[in-house]
PDB file of C-alpha atoms in Angstrom:
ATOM      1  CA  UNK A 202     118.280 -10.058  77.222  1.00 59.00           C
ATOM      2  CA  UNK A 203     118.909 -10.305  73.126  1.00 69.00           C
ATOM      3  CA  UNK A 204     115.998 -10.475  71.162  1.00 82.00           C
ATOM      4  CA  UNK A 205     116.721 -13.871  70.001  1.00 88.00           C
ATOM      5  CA  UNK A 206     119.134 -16.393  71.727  1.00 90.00           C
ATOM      6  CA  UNK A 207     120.165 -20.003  69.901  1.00 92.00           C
ATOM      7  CA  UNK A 208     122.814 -22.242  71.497  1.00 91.00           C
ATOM      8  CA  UNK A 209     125.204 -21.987  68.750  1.00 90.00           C
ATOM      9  CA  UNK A 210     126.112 -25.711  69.498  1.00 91.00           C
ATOM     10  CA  UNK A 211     127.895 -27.560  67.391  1.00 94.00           C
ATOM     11  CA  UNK A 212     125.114 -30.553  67.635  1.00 95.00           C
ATOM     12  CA  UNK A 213     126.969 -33.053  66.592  1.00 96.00           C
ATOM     13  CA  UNK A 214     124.559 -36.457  66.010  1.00 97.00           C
ATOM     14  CA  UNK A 215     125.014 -39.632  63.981  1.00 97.00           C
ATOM     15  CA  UNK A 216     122.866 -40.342  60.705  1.00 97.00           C
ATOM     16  CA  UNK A 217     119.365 -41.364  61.979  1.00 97.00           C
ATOM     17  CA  UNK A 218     119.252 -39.745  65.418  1.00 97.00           C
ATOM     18  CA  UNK A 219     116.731 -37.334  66.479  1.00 97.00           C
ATOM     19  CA  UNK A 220     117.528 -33.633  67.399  1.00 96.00           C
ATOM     20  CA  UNK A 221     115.713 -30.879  68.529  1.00 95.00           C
ATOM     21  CA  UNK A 222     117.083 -27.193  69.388  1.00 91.00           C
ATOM     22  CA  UNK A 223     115.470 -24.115  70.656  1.00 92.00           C
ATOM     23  CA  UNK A 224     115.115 -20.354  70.060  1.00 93.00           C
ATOM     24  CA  UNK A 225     114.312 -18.085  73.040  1.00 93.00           C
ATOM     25  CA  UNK A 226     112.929 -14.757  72.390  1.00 90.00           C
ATOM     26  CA  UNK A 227     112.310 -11.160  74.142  1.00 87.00           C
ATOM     27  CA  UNK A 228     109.547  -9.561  72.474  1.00 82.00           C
ATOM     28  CA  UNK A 229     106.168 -11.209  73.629  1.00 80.00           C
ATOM     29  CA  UNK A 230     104.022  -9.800  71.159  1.00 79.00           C
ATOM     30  CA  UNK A 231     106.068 -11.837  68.525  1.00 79.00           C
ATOM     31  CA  UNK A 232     103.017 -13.499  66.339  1.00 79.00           C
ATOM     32  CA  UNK A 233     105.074 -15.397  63.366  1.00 85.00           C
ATOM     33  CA  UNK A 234     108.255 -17.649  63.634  1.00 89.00           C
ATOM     34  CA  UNK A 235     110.357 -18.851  60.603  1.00 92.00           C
ATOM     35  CA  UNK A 236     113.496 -21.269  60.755  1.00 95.00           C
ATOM     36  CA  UNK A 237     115.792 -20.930  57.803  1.00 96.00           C
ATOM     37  CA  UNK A 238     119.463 -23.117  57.256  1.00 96.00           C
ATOM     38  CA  UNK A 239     122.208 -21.645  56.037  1.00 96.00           C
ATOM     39  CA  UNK A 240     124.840 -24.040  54.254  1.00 95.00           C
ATOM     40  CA  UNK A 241     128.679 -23.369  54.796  1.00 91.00           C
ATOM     41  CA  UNK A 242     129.561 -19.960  52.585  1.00 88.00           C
ATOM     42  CA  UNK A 243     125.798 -19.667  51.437  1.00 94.00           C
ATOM     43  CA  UNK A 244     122.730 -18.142  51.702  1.00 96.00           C
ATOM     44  CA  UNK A 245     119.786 -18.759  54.325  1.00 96.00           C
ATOM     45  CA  UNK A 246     116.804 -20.545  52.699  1.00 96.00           C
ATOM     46  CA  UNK A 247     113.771 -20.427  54.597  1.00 95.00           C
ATOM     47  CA  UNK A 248     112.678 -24.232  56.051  1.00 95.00           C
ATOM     48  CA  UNK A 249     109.541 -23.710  57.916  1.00 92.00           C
ATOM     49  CA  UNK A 250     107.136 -21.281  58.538  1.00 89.00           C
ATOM     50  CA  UNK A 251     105.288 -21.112  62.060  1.00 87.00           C
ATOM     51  CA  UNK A 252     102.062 -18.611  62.483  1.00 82.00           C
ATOM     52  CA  UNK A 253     100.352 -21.325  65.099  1.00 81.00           C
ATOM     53  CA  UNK A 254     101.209 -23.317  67.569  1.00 83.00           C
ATOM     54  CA  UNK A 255     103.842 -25.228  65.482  1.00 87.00           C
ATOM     55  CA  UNK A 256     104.582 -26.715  62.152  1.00 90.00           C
ATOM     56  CA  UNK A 257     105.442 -29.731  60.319  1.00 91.00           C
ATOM     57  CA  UNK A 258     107.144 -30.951  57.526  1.00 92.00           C
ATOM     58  CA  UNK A 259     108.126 -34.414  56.276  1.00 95.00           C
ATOM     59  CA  UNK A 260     111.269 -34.861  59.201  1.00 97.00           C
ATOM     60  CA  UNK A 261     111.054 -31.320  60.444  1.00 96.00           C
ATOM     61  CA  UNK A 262     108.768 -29.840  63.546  1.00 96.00           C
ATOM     62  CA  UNK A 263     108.554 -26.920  64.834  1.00 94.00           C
ATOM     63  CA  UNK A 264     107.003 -25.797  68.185  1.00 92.00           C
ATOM     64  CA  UNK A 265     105.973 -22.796  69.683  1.00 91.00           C
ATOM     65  CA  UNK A 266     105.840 -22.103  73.960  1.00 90.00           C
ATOM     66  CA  UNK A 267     104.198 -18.854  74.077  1.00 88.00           C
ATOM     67  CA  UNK A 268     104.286 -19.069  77.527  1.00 89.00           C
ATOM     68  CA  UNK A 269     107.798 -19.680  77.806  1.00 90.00           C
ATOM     69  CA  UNK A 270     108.508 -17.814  74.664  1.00 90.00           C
ATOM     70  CA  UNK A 271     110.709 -20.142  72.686  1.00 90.00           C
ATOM     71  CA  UNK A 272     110.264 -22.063  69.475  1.00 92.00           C
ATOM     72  CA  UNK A 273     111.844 -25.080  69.112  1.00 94.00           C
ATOM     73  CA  UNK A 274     112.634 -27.683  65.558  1.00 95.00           C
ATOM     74  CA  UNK A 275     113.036 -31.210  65.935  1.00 96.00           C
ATOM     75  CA  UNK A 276     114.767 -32.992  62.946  1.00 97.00           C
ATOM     76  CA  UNK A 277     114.154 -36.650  63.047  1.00 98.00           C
ATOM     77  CA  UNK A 278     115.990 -39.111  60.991  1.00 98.00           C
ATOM     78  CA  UNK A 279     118.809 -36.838  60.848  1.00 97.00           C
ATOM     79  CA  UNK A 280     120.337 -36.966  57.073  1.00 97.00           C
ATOM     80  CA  UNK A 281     124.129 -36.127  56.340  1.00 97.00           C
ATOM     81  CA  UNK A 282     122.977 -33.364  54.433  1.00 97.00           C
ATOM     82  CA  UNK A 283     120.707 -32.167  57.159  1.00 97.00           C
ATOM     83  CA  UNK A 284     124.014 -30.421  57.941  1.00 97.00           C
ATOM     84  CA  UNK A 285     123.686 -26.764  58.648  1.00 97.00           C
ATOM     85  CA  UNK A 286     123.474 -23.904  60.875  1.00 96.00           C
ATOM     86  CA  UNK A 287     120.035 -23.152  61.805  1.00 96.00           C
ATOM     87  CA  UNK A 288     118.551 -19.668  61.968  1.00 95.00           C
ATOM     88  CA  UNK A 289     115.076 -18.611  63.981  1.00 92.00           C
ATOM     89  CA  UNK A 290     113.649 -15.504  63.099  1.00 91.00           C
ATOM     90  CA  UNK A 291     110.947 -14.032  65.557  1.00 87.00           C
ATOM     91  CA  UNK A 292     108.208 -11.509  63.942  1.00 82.00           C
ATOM     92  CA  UNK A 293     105.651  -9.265  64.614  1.00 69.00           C
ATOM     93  CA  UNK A 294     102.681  -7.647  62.867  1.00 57.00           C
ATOM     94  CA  UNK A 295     102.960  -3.985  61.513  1.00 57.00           C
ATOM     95  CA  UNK A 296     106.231  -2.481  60.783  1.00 53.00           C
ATOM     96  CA  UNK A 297     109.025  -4.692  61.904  1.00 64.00           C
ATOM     97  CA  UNK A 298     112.583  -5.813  61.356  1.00 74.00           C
ATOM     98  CA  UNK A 299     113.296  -9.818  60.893  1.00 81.00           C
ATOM     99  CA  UNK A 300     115.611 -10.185  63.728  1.00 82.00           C
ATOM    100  CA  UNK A 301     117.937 -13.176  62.867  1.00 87.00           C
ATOM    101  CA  UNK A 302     119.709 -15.232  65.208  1.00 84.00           C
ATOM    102  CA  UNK A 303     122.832 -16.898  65.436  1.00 90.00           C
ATOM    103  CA  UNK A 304     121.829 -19.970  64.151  1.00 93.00           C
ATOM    104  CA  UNK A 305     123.190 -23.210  65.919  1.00 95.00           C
ATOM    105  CA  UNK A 306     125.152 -25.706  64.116  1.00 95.00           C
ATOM    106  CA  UNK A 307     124.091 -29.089  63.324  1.00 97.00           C
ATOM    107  CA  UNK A 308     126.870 -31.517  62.222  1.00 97.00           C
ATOM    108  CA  UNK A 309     125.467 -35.053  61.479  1.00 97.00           C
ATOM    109  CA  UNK A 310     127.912 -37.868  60.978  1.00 96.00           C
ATOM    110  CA  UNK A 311     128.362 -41.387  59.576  1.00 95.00           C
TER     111      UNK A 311
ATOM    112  CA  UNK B 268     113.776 -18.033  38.156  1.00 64.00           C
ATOM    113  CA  UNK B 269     116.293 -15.418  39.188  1.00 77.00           C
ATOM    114  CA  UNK B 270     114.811 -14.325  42.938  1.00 94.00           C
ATOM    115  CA  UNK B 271     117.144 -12.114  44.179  1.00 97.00           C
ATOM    116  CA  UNK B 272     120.510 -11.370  42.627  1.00 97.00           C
ATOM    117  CA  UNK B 273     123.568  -9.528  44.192  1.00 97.00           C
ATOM    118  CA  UNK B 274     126.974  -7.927  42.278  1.00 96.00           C
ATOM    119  CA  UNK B 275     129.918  -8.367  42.666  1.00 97.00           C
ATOM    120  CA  UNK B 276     129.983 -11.587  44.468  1.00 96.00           C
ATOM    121  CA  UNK B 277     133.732 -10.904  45.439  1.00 97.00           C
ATOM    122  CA  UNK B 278     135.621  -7.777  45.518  1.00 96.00           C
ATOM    123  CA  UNK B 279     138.440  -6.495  47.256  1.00 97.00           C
ATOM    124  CA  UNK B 280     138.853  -3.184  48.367  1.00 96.00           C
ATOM    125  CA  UNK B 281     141.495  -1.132  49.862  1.00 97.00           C
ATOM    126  CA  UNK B 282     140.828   1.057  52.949  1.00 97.00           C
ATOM    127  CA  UNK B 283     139.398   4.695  51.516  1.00 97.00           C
ATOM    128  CA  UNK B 284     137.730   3.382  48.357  1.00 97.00           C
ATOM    129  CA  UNK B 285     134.269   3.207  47.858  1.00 96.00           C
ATOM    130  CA  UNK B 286     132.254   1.005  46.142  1.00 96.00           C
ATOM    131  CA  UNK B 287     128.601   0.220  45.553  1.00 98.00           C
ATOM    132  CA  UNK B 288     126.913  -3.566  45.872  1.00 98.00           C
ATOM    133  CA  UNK B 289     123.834  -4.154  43.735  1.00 98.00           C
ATOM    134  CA  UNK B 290     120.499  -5.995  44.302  1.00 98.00           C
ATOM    135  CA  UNK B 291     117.652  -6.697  42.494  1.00 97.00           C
ATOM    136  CA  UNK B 292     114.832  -9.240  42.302  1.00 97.00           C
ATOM    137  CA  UNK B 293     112.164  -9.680  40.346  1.00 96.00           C
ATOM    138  CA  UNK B 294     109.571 -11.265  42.544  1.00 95.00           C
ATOM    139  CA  UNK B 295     107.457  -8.018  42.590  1.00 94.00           C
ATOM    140  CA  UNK B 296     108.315  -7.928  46.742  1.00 94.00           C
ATOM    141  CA  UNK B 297     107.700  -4.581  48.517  1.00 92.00           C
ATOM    142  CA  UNK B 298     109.990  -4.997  50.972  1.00 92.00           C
ATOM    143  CA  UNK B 299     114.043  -5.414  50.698  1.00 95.00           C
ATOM    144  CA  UNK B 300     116.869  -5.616  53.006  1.00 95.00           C
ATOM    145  CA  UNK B 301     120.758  -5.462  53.552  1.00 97.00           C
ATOM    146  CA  UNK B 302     122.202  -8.050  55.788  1.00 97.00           C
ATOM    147  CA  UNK B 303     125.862  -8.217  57.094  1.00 97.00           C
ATOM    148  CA  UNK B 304     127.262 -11.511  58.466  1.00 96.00           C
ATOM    149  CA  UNK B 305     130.399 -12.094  60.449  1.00 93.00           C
ATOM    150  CA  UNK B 306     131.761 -14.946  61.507  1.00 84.00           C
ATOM    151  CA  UNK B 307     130.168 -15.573  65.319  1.00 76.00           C
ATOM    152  CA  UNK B 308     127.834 -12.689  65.143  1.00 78.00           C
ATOM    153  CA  UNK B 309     125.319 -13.650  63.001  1.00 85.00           C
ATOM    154  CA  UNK B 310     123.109 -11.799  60.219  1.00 92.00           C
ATOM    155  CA  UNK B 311     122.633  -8.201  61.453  1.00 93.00           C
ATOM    156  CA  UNK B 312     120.716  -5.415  59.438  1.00 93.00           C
ATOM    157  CA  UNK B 313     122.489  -2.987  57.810  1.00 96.00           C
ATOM    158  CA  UNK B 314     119.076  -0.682  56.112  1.00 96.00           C
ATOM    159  CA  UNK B 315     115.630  -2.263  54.883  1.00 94.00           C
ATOM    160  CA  UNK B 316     113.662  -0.777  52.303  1.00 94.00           C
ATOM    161  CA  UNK B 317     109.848  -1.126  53.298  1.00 90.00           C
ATOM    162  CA  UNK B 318     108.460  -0.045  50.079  1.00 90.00           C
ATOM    163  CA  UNK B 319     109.438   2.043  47.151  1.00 90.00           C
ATOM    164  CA  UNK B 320     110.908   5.648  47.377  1.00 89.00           C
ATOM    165  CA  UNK B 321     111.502   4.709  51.435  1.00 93.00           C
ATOM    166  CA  UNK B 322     114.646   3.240  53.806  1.00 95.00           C
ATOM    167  CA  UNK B 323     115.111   3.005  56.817  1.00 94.00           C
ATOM    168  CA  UNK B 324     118.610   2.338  58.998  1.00 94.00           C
ATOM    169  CA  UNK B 325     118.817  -1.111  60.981  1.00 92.00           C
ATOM    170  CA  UNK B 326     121.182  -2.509  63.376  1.00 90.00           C
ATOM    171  CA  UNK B 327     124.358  -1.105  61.986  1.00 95.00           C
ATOM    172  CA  UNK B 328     124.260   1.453  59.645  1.00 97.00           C
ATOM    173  CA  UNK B 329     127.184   2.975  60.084  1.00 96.00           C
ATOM    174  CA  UNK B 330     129.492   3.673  56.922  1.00 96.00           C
ATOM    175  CA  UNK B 331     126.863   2.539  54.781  1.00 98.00           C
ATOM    176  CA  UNK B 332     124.327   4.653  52.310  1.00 97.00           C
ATOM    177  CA  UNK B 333     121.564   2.866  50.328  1.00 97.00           C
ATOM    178  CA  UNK B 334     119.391   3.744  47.393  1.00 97.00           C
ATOM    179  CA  UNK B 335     115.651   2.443  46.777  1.00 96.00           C
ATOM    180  CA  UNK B 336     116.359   2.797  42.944  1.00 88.00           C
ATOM    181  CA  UNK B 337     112.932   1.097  41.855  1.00 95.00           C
ATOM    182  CA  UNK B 338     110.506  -1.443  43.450  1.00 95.00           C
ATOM    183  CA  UNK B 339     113.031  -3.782  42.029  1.00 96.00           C
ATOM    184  CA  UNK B 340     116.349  -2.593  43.204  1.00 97.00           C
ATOM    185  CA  UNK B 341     117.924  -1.570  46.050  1.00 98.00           C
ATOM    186  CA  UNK B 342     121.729  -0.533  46.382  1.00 98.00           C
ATOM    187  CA  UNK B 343     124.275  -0.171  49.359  1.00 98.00           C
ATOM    188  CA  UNK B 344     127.009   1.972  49.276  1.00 98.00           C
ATOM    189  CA  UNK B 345     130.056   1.941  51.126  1.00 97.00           C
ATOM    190  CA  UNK B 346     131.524   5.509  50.808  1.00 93.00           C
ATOM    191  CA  UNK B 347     134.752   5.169  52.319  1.00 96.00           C
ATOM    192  CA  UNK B 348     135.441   1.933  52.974  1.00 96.00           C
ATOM    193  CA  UNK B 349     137.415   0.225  56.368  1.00 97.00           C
ATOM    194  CA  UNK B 350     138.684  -3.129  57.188  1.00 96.00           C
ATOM    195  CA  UNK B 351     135.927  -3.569  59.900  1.00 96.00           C
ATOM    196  CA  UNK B 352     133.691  -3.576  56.642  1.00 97.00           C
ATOM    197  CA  UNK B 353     134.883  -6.982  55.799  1.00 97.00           C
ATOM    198  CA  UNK B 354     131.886  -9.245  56.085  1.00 97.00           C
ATOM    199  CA  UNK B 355     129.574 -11.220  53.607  1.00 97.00           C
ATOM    200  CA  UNK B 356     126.758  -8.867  52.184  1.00 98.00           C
ATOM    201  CA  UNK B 357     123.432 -10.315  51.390  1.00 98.00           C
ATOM    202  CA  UNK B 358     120.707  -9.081  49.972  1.00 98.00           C
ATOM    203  CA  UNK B 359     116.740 -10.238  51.052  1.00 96.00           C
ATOM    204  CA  UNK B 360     113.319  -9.275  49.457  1.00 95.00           C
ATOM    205  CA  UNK B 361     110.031 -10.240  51.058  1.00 92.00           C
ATOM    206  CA  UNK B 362     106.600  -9.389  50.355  1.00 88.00           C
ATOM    207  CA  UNK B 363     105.029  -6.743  52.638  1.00 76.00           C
ATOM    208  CA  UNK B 364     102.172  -9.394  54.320  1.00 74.00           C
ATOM    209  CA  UNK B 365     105.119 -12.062  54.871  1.00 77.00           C
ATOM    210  CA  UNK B 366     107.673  -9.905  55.997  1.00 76.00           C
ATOM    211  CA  UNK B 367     109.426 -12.772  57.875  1.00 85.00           C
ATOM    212  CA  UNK B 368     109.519 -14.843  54.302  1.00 90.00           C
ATOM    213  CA  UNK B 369     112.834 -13.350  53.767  1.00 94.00           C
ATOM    214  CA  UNK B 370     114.133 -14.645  50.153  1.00 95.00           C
ATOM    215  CA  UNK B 371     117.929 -13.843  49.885  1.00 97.00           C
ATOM    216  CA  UNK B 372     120.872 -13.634  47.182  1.00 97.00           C
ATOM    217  CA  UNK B 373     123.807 -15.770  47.348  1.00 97.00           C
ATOM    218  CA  UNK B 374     125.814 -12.871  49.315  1.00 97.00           C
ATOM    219  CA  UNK B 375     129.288 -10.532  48.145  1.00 97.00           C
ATOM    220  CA  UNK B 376     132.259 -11.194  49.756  1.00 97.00           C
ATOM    221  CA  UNK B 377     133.732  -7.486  50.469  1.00 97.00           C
ATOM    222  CA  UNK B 378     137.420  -7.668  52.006  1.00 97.00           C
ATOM    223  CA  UNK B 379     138.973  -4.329  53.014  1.00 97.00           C
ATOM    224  CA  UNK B 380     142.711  -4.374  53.184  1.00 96.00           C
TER     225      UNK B 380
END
């Protein structure tokens, strides 16, 4: 199993709509979760930071399933320029790597 | 407000040459890394840089050499380069306690021909 798996989509989703998408990962002694986005030909910027049971910000949540080990984000209102890929990065304490996924793709549309 | 800033942002090699990409941010972060990213297979980790005077390889650090230079920089070298080197380069700095706070530069676009 990879240490992080994202459907890589494309979500595709008209202006408005809500969307969600989740991140399954391996290691269960993962304690922090981040999301970033990642524009076409740039860099990731980090969105939201999870060290809980979730997160939220403005039109962005974030949940975490320990049990189940996946973190989802829900986008709600979905804006045109809510268009992205969207990367989850699992942690966990002491010396570790940040193990990115491979983002899934969120198109919305007119 | 600088963060974390990468050189060249586009070069073009030819297969044997080598060449060295810069980073350096001035966030006072401990920790920095060198990321890879091809189309369909994501960011993968090239070396990280934990702390000063320390690295360490990641995922695929084959072909590549880094240097820890200061807290502030951190360089990866490609000695000899090949054309499965093509790939955007970026370059992340966290702090040590937020290790998963990556803040990255706007990438270098390396082509090998």
């Amino acid at each position: 199993r990879k240490e992080v798996e994202q459907d890589p989509g494309p979500f595709n989703v008209p202006e408005g709509a809500t969307v969600a998408f989740n991140c399954t990962y391996s290691n269960s002694a993962s304690q922090s979760f981040f999301w970033y986005r990642q524009d076409c030909r740039k860099e990731p910027k980090l969105l939201m930071s999870v060290y809980s049971s979730g997160n939220e910000d403005g039109r962005f949540t974030a949940q975490l399933n320990r049990a189940s080990q996946y973190i989802s984000l829900l986008i709600r209102d979905s804006k045109l320029s809510d268009s992205a890929t969207y990367l989850c990065v699992p942690t966990s304490g002491g010396s570790y790597i940040p193990t990115f996924g491979r983002g899934t793709s969120l198109i919305v549309h007119p | 407000n600088a963060g974390v800033t990468q050189t060249p942002k586009f070069q073009v090699l030819k297969t044997g040459q080598s060449m060295t990409l810069q980073c350096a941010q001035d966030m006072n972060h401990n920790s920095m890394y060198w990321y890879r990213q091809d189309p369909g297979m994501g960011l993968r980790l090239i070396y990280y840089s934990a702390s000063e005077g320390t690295t360490d390889k990641g995922e695929v650090p084959n072909g590549y050499n880094v240097s820890r230079l200061n807290k502030r920089e951190f360089s990866l070298r490609l000695e000899s380069a090949a054309p499965s080197q093509t790939s955007v380069y970026f370059c992340a700095s966290s702090e040590a306690q937020r290790a998963g706070e990556l803040f990255f530069g706007e990438g270098s676009r390396l082509t090998v021909l």
